[in-house]
């Protein structure tokens, strides 16, 4: 890391030191600027002996798995703090790691040219980057930065290293390009804000900044030349501006705004301890959405009464290897059940195709075409059976429910229930304790499921309306693609689908829950659940 002196005077359009941008992580920060230039990683080239080739290929495979877990942690943060706005972007990055044009090219290059993984990876990544730069597409700059981020991440893992650097507490980091890894490192030193030039609302850096509560502004002008390390700067991510060398009055004003924002955040946090009751007196049972094991302890602190959906993909990826074994899964599930006891935990079955790092064990599929969830599990029954066995065992005390993602037909529900019945019979014959009567929830995520709700309720114990996906499919909008107001969970058509589903559930007197951005936003992402939704 190094500081750069101001190389040119400020643009006349910004004589007051005010730079307009876009707030990508809310809040206000005031502090001394630190101009940051990240260390450039240079790949080293080494020729391999014949005996070293397969070891190098295996090392690259291990590196890709570690990088996938890095990206999945960011994906979890995206879902925790911002719903699923950025999921599509992050999933695309995960797909790049396993893309045949990248992953296979590197392995082929190692074996064909007998070169080390660093050298081959660098060549392949740069070839893809140059191809992108030759295309005149507005969204390619972000893709190029993300591609470079992948290269740096893989190089670091290949070397068993990490970025290093220090920053004084209370500083504001200013950089043209700042990675999520950089910000995570600096957050430990007490950085209070950041401003950068390349990225977007859904880039990794913005996601990490929101998760860490660090105000961040994306500036569209070439501001690094107008800032020197040590100058006082204001990052006002509520208005999307950065002010360089502000007046004393501006500092005082923004300091009051910072304190007000902090108090507001504290009030919001305190509200999580209040009963979840509407203004007209209807109690709503609040349930938490959980991805990672360490989030389980935060359920009660976030105001939730139990777990309405635990995404098992990230739970299983918490270890060093993709743990598809029955014993590892069962152990993970039981640990969660023990923490939530005596409340019930609802485990969502593996969303293969949606959880990309799990998809390397399966043939290439596209979640954009709906190849995910139950559809993939039914076509790959080995994974389904392993998970069902583990969940039936973990639910032997009756504190487990199952949630099926991406169900569209009653036939799919019947197939899964037959797998559950057959698995329970096998466990009984083997003398293994289990619960053969675990309730099954169906998640209403697509139009076909909503319109078939009257049939699904005849065979499901619960319904869960996934408003995020339902909105996307109903309005033909990619919620990660900057669709803005077009992506509205309160669109009349979406609300009609919710109403149709609730009426079907009420008709058969089974519980129905809502999960997604339809509910008021809270500090802790959760689903809200009530047996009397109407």
XYZ file of C-alpha atoms in Angstrom:
534
model
C 0.000 0.000 0.000
C 1.295 3.434 -0.832
C 0.114 7.044 -0.796
C 0.058 9.182 -3.897
C 0.484 12.981 -3.893
C -2.036 15.112 -5.706
C -0.857 15.071 -9.313
C -3.175 17.729 -10.721
C -5.542 20.447 -9.496
C -9.162 19.680 -8.854
C -11.514 19.880 -11.769
C -13.219 23.271 -11.942
C -16.563 21.502 -11.753
C -15.638 20.429 -8.237
C -14.014 23.551 -6.784
C -15.908 23.039 -3.550
C -14.367 19.572 -3.185
C -17.729 17.891 -3.593
C -17.860 14.763 -5.755
C -21.181 13.264 -6.755
C -21.512 9.506 -6.773
C -23.712 6.671 -5.623
C -24.135 5.512 -2.048
C -23.642 1.739 -2.041
C -23.435 1.205 1.736
C -25.477 3.583 3.944
C -24.010 5.871 6.565
C -21.785 8.904 7.055
C -18.044 8.910 7.752
C -15.621 11.734 8.511
C -11.883 11.162 8.757
C -8.433 11.483 7.219
C -8.073 10.070 3.706
C -5.779 7.175 2.935
C -5.037 6.786 -0.769
C -4.728 3.072 -1.399
C -3.076 1.315 -4.311
C -3.319 -2.448 -4.000
C -0.311 -4.647 -4.518
C -0.197 -6.155 -7.998
C 0.223 -9.910 -7.961
C 2.471 -11.172 -10.724
C 2.243 -14.805 -11.747
C 5.467 -16.780 -11.785
C 6.232 -19.339 -14.496
C 7.840 -22.693 -13.696
C 8.283 -25.772 -15.891
C 7.211 -29.043 -14.286
C 8.669 -32.508 -14.343
C 6.338 -35.244 -15.518
C 5.814 -36.434 -11.951
C 4.728 -32.956 -10.828
C 1.969 -32.337 -13.378
C -0.904 -34.126 -11.640
C 0.102 -32.705 -8.264
C -0.086 -29.224 -9.777
C -3.484 -29.996 -11.317
C -4.720 -31.190 -7.909
C -3.361 -28.037 -6.269
C -5.317 -25.910 -8.737
C -8.506 -27.900 -8.043
C -8.017 -27.304 -4.316
C -7.434 -23.611 -4.977
C -10.677 -23.325 -6.950
C -12.605 -24.928 -4.089
C -11.111 -22.468 -1.617
C -11.962 -19.541 -3.897
C -15.522 -20.845 -4.233
C -15.865 -20.807 -0.468
C -14.586 -17.230 -0.364
C -17.250 -16.185 -2.843
C -19.936 -18.151 -1.032
C -19.183 -16.278 2.173
C -19.785 -13.032 0.275
C -22.952 -14.561 -1.152
C -24.145 -15.304 2.374
C -23.483 -11.695 3.366
C -25.483 -10.545 0.343
C -28.471 -12.585 1.456
C -28.057 -11.533 5.077
C -27.919 -7.809 4.553
C -29.518 -7.033 1.205
C -32.020 -9.768 0.520
C -30.961 -11.308 -2.767
C -30.272 -8.201 -4.836
C -26.730 -9.260 -5.637
C -27.179 -13.016 -5.792
C -27.202 -13.197 -9.581
C -23.909 -11.294 -9.876
C -22.210 -13.469 -7.267
C -23.552 -16.661 -8.774
C -22.128 -15.581 -12.118
C -18.713 -15.215 -10.474
C -18.986 -18.691 -9.008
C -19.916 -20.049 -12.412
C -16.784 -18.462 -13.901
C -14.622 -20.563 -11.601
C -16.084 -23.750 -13.064
C -16.678 -22.497 -16.591
C -15.224 -24.874 -19.142
C -13.561 -21.971 -20.940
C -11.580 -21.155 -17.791
C -11.373 -24.073 -15.382
C -10.824 -26.774 -17.996
C -8.463 -24.556 -19.997
C -6.205 -24.188 -16.972
C -6.138 -27.915 -16.250
C -5.485 -28.689 -19.926
C -2.715 -26.085 -20.025
C -0.981 -27.529 -16.973
C -1.002 -31.000 -18.484
C -0.250 -29.971 -22.062
C 2.477 -27.396 -21.469
C 3.830 -28.821 -18.186
C 3.647 -25.342 -16.639
C 2.707 -24.406 -13.099
C -0.865 -23.387 -12.335
C 0.012 -19.713 -11.729
C 1.438 -19.235 -15.207
C -1.370 -21.075 -17.013
C -4.078 -19.372 -14.947
C -2.624 -15.932 -15.660
C -2.537 -16.632 -19.411
C -6.120 -17.931 -19.504
C -7.551 -15.100 -17.368
C -5.789 -12.409 -19.404
C -7.057 -13.939 -22.645
C -10.630 -13.769 -21.348
C -10.090 -10.248 -20.032
C -8.716 -8.999 -23.340
C -11.688 -10.508 -25.148
C -14.047 -8.605 -22.828
C -12.176 -5.332 -23.269
C -12.507 -5.597 -27.055
C -16.281 -5.726 -26.680
C -18.112 -2.409 -26.436
C -20.475 -3.383 -23.638
C -21.442 -1.100 -20.779
C -21.325 -3.824 -18.159
C -17.937 -5.283 -19.108
C -15.753 -2.995 -16.908
C -17.347 -4.526 -13.785
C -16.925 -8.003 -15.242
C -13.261 -7.326 -15.992
C -12.648 -6.137 -12.420
C -14.386 -9.224 -11.058
C -12.320 -11.412 -13.373
C -9.143 -9.765 -12.074
C -10.418 -10.277 -8.528
C -10.815 -13.988 -9.277
C -7.262 -14.148 -10.634
C -5.848 -12.413 -7.555
C -7.868 -14.657 -5.235
C -6.665 -17.812 -6.958
C -3.051 -16.621 -7.010
C -3.205 -15.888 -3.293
C -4.584 -19.336 -2.503
C -2.024 -21.008 -4.758
C 0.686 -19.293 -2.723
C -1.049 -19.912 0.575
C -0.953 -16.191 1.233
C -3.171 -13.188 1.782
C -3.101 -9.410 1.348
C -1.392 -7.552 4.112
C -1.407 -3.916 5.060
C -2.196 -1.546 7.897
C -4.359 1.499 8.258
C -4.874 3.925 11.121
C -8.170 3.700 13.038
C -10.743 6.248 11.945
C -9.397 6.576 8.397
C -11.372 6.753 5.142
C -9.927 4.621 2.352
C -9.883 6.171 -1.131
C -9.030 3.991 -4.115
C -9.749 3.605 -7.777
C -10.065 -0.161 -7.300
C -10.677 -1.689 -3.890
C -11.442 -5.385 -3.414
C -13.679 -7.017 -0.851
C -10.606 -8.736 0.589
C -8.917 -5.345 1.067
C -11.885 -3.908 2.937
C -12.274 -6.968 5.150
C -8.639 -6.618 6.160
C -8.839 -2.874 6.784
C -12.056 -3.221 8.787
C -10.027 -4.965 11.475
C -7.956 -1.793 11.835
C -11.009 0.426 12.248
C -11.641 1.987 8.839
C -14.746 4.184 9.072
C -15.596 4.712 5.388
C -14.451 4.201 1.821
C -14.880 5.637 -1.646
C -13.936 3.920 -4.876
C -14.272 4.426 -8.607
C -14.772 1.000 -10.206
C -17.627 -1.269 -9.189
C -21.313 -0.985 -8.485
C -24.125 -1.572 -6.007
C -23.840 -5.336 -6.472
C -20.055 -5.636 -6.604
C -18.325 -7.638 -3.906
C -16.907 -4.574 -2.228
C -20.325 -2.936 -1.839
C -21.760 -6.138 -0.363
C -18.952 -6.459 2.162
C -19.203 -2.752 3.076
C -22.917 -3.128 3.820
C -22.311 -6.269 5.847
C -19.621 -4.539 7.908
C -21.631 -1.334 8.314
C -18.967 0.766 6.587
C -20.328 3.770 4.621
C -19.215 3.609 0.982
C -19.648 5.856 -2.052
C -19.012 4.885 -5.657
C -17.720 8.024 -7.380
C -17.973 8.328 -11.147
C -15.362 11.098 -11.513
C -11.586 10.640 -11.414
C -11.309 11.690 -7.819
C -8.018 9.990 -6.773
C -6.029 12.772 -8.488
C -7.886 15.328 -6.379
C -7.201 13.773 -2.964
C -4.054 13.455 -0.893
C -3.505 11.116 2.010
C -4.089 12.905 5.289
C -6.729 15.327 3.967
C -10.023 15.322 5.785
C -12.808 13.786 3.713
C -16.503 13.196 4.229
C -18.190 10.129 2.810
C -21.936 10.734 2.829
C -23.405 7.523 1.477
C -26.926 8.662 2.352
C -26.693 11.375 -0.322
C -24.078 9.640 -2.463
C -21.380 12.310 -2.188
C -17.755 12.654 -1.091
C -16.402 15.997 0.133
C -12.662 16.662 0.100
C -11.116 19.197 2.507
C -14.533 20.261 3.836
C -15.224 23.397 5.830
C -15.521 23.166 9.596
C -19.248 23.791 9.263
C -19.588 20.867 6.834
C -17.646 18.599 9.195
C -19.883 19.519 12.125
C -23.033 19.064 10.063
C -22.020 15.624 8.833
C -20.809 14.587 12.256
C -24.312 15.292 13.575
C -25.762 13.296 10.677
C -23.411 10.419 11.476
C -24.509 10.406 15.107
C -28.162 10.590 14.088
C -27.739 7.655 11.696
C -25.983 5.638 14.422
C -28.820 6.332 16.862
C -31.357 5.325 14.238
C -29.518 2.039 13.699
C -29.494 1.415 17.437
C -33.228 2.083 17.641
C -33.832 -0.370 14.804
C -31.755 -2.951 16.650
C -33.704 -2.343 19.858
C -36.965 -2.822 17.981
C -35.994 -6.420 17.257
C -36.764 -7.186 20.905
C -40.332 -5.921 20.614
C -43.252 -8.270 19.876
C -43.933 -8.750 16.145
C -47.441 -7.303 16.233
C -49.189 -5.222 13.586
C -50.824 -1.888 14.421
C -54.246 -3.559 14.405
C -53.139 -6.160 16.955
C -52.363 -9.203 14.809
C -49.364 -11.171 16.075
C -46.939 -12.361 13.420
C -44.563 -15.208 14.158
C -41.148 -14.080 12.989
C -38.784 -16.768 11.759
C -35.155 -16.356 10.703
C -33.470 -17.263 7.444
C -30.060 -18.800 8.171
C -27.106 -19.695 5.940
C -24.104 -20.300 8.163
C -23.668 -22.143 11.499
C -22.501 -19.009 13.317
C -25.787 -17.267 12.450
C -27.826 -19.732 14.493
C -26.819 -18.044 17.738
C -28.127 -14.702 16.367
C -31.667 -15.913 15.731
C -33.144 -14.796 19.056
C -31.069 -11.587 19.076
C -32.603 -10.688 15.717
C -36.123 -10.932 17.094
C -36.977 -14.283 15.494
C -38.619 -17.130 17.396
C -37.123 -19.984 15.419
C -35.629 -20.877 12.023
C -38.100 -20.628 9.163
C -35.525 -21.661 6.562
C -31.980 -22.931 6.898
C -30.243 -23.054 3.517
C -28.337 -26.304 3.872
C -25.925 -25.616 1.012
C -23.872 -23.072 2.962
C -24.123 -25.087 6.179
C -22.474 -28.027 4.465
C -19.848 -25.856 2.772
C -18.605 -24.537 6.109
C -15.906 -27.235 6.216
C -12.825 -27.688 4.068
C -14.389 -30.116 1.599
C -17.912 -30.425 0.124
C -19.315 -32.800 2.777
C -21.841 -34.931 0.931
C -21.428 -37.821 3.381
C -24.447 -38.756 5.453
C -22.559 -38.678 8.763
C -21.162 -35.166 8.273
C -24.554 -33.832 7.232
C -26.318 -35.475 10.147
C -23.793 -34.007 12.587
C -24.233 -30.512 11.181
C -28.019 -30.713 11.327
C -28.042 -32.033 14.873
C -25.849 -29.190 16.083
C -28.342 -26.679 14.704
C -31.304 -28.529 16.230
C -29.599 -28.549 19.634
C -29.068 -24.778 19.505
C -32.666 -24.000 18.542
C -34.307 -26.543 20.866
C -37.121 -26.580 21.936
C -38.209 -24.675 18.820
C -38.446 -26.385 15.420
C -35.923 -25.897 12.614
C -36.976 -25.960 8.953
C -34.197 -27.225 6.693
C -34.400 -26.387 2.998
C -33.141 -29.239 0.858
C -30.010 -28.603 -1.193
C -30.688 -26.056 -3.896
C -28.386 -27.710 -6.400
C -28.082 -25.355 -9.322
C -28.778 -22.430 -7.022
C -25.886 -23.181 -4.648
C -23.170 -23.108 -7.308
C -20.291 -24.529 -5.323
C -22.295 -27.720 -4.923
C -22.909 -27.976 -8.632
C -19.413 -29.139 -9.571
C -20.466 -32.646 -8.593
C -23.213 -32.586 -11.205
C -23.441 -32.087 -14.969
C -23.442 -28.444 -16.052
C -26.878 -26.877 -15.614
C -28.258 -23.383 -15.879
C -30.327 -22.013 -12.966
C -31.478 -19.251 -15.312
C -33.448 -21.936 -17.155
C -34.847 -23.300 -13.922
C -32.431 -26.226 -13.555
C -32.207 -26.056 -9.797
C -33.781 -27.191 -6.542
C -36.057 -30.226 -6.559
C -35.699 -30.644 -10.318
C -31.971 -31.277 -9.996
C -32.300 -33.368 -6.829
C -34.822 -35.687 -8.461
C -32.523 -36.127 -11.455
C -29.590 -36.791 -9.094
C -31.227 -38.985 -6.425
C -27.910 -39.883 -4.746
C -27.690 -36.405 -3.202
C -31.383 -36.358 -2.311
C -31.256 -39.731 -0.552
C -28.120 -38.842 1.407
C -29.644 -35.614 2.649
C -33.013 -37.136 3.477
C -31.315 -39.896 5.496
C -29.315 -37.318 7.446
C -32.351 -35.113 8.097
C -34.588 -37.986 9.183
C -31.919 -39.012 11.667
C -31.344 -35.460 12.904
C -35.107 -35.065 13.329
C -35.544 -38.166 15.477
C -36.837 -35.967 18.334
C -39.456 -34.312 16.111
C -37.820 -30.858 15.925
C -37.149 -30.839 12.170
C -39.215 -29.868 9.133
C -38.259 -30.110 5.456
C -38.677 -27.367 2.859
C -38.675 -28.229 -0.849
C -37.299 -25.535 -3.206
C -38.582 -24.952 -6.759
C -41.590 -27.283 -6.650
C -43.893 -26.717 -9.630
C -46.099 -29.816 -9.753
C -47.862 -32.188 -7.391
C -45.990 -35.032 -9.115
C -42.650 -33.617 -7.896
C -43.991 -33.445 -4.356
C -45.164 -37.072 -4.572
C -41.752 -38.206 -5.837
C -39.959 -36.549 -2.947
C -42.403 -37.984 -0.418
C -41.857 -41.458 -1.877
C -38.107 -40.983 -1.421
C -38.725 -39.971 2.198
C -40.940 -43.005 2.807
C -38.471 -45.411 1.209
C -35.564 -43.872 3.111
C -37.441 -44.168 6.410
C -38.107 -47.857 5.673
C -34.408 -48.457 5.012
C -33.404 -46.703 8.249
C -35.933 -48.806 10.153
C -34.517 -52.013 8.685
C -31.000 -50.864 9.597
C -32.072 -50.132 13.164
C -31.055 -46.466 12.970
C -33.129 -44.010 15.085
C -35.016 -41.532 12.936
C -38.333 -39.724 12.470
C -40.411 -41.116 9.621
C -43.098 -38.426 9.919
C -41.176 -35.194 9.363
C -43.560 -32.494 8.044
C -42.862 -31.346 4.479
C -43.144 -27.692 3.446
C -43.459 -26.610 -0.175
C -41.905 -23.338 -1.285
C -43.999 -21.323 -3.729
C -41.360 -19.645 -5.896
C -42.723 -19.912 -9.450
C -46.033 -19.097 -11.085
C -46.852 -22.752 -11.758
C -46.672 -23.485 -8.031
C -48.824 -20.480 -7.115
C -51.497 -21.417 -9.632
C -51.320 -25.050 -8.423
C -51.500 -24.115 -4.740
C -55.024 -25.506 -4.429
C -53.629 -28.929 -5.402
C -50.345 -28.694 -3.490
C -52.068 -27.922 -0.199
C -53.755 -31.342 -0.372
C -50.375 -33.040 0.054
C -48.120 -30.568 1.906
C -48.048 -29.805 5.618
C -47.091 -26.141 5.064
C -46.651 -23.583 2.301
C -43.903 -20.972 2.134
C -44.252 -18.125 -0.370
C -40.830 -17.050 -1.669
C -41.661 -13.524 -2.791
C -38.210 -12.740 -4.209
C -38.245 -15.459 -6.846
C -41.994 -15.183 -7.336
C -41.600 -11.493 -8.175
C -38.733 -12.166 -10.559
C -40.620 -14.827 -12.498
C -43.914 -12.930 -12.437
C -42.513 -9.637 -13.738
C -39.796 -11.115 -15.989
C -37.201 -9.027 -14.147
C -33.688 -10.012 -13.141
C -33.492 -8.589 -9.642
C -29.684 -8.506 -9.814
C -29.660 -6.655 -13.097
C -30.525 -3.164 -11.982
C -34.206 -3.339 -12.847
C -34.960 -0.839 -10.106
C -38.624 -0.104 -9.527
C -39.708 -2.722 -12.031
C -38.693 -5.293 -9.416
C -41.525 -4.632 -6.962
C -42.782 -7.296 -4.561
C -45.898 -5.179 -4.016
C -46.830 -5.166 -7.692
C -50.590 -5.953 -7.912
C -49.871 -9.120 -9.900
C -47.476 -10.395 -7.230
C -49.920 -9.594 -4.462
C -52.621 -11.460 -6.369
C -50.415 -14.556 -6.462
C -49.808 -14.232 -2.717
C -53.550 -13.891 -2.151
C -54.285 -16.947 -4.310
C -51.768 -19.029 -2.384
C -52.984 -17.880 1.040
C -56.603 -18.589 0.116
C -55.671 -22.114 -0.937
C -53.845 -22.682 2.352
C -56.655 -21.209 4.443
C -59.197 -23.376 2.627
C -57.453 -26.517 3.850
C -56.437 -24.906 7.157
C -52.683 -25.432 6.755
C -50.117 -22.810 7.818
C -48.677 -20.454 5.220
C -45.530 -18.325 5.578
C -43.999 -15.508 3.582
C -40.261 -15.307 3.011
C -38.559 -12.476 1.137
C -38.453 -8.722 0.668
C -42.237 -8.323 0.845
C -42.062 -7.800 4.600
C -40.703 -4.598 6.195
C -36.912 -4.644 6.150
C -35.179 -5.432 9.432
C -31.565 -5.547 10.510
C -31.748 -9.322 10.657
C -33.094 -10.880 7.452
C -36.003 -13.106 8.235
C -39.228 -14.535 7.023
C -42.458 -13.708 8.758
C -44.898 -16.429 9.508
C -48.519 -16.439 10.586
C -51.205 -19.045 10.436
C -53.811 -16.324 9.903
C -52.406 -14.454 6.905
C -55.248 -13.224 4.701
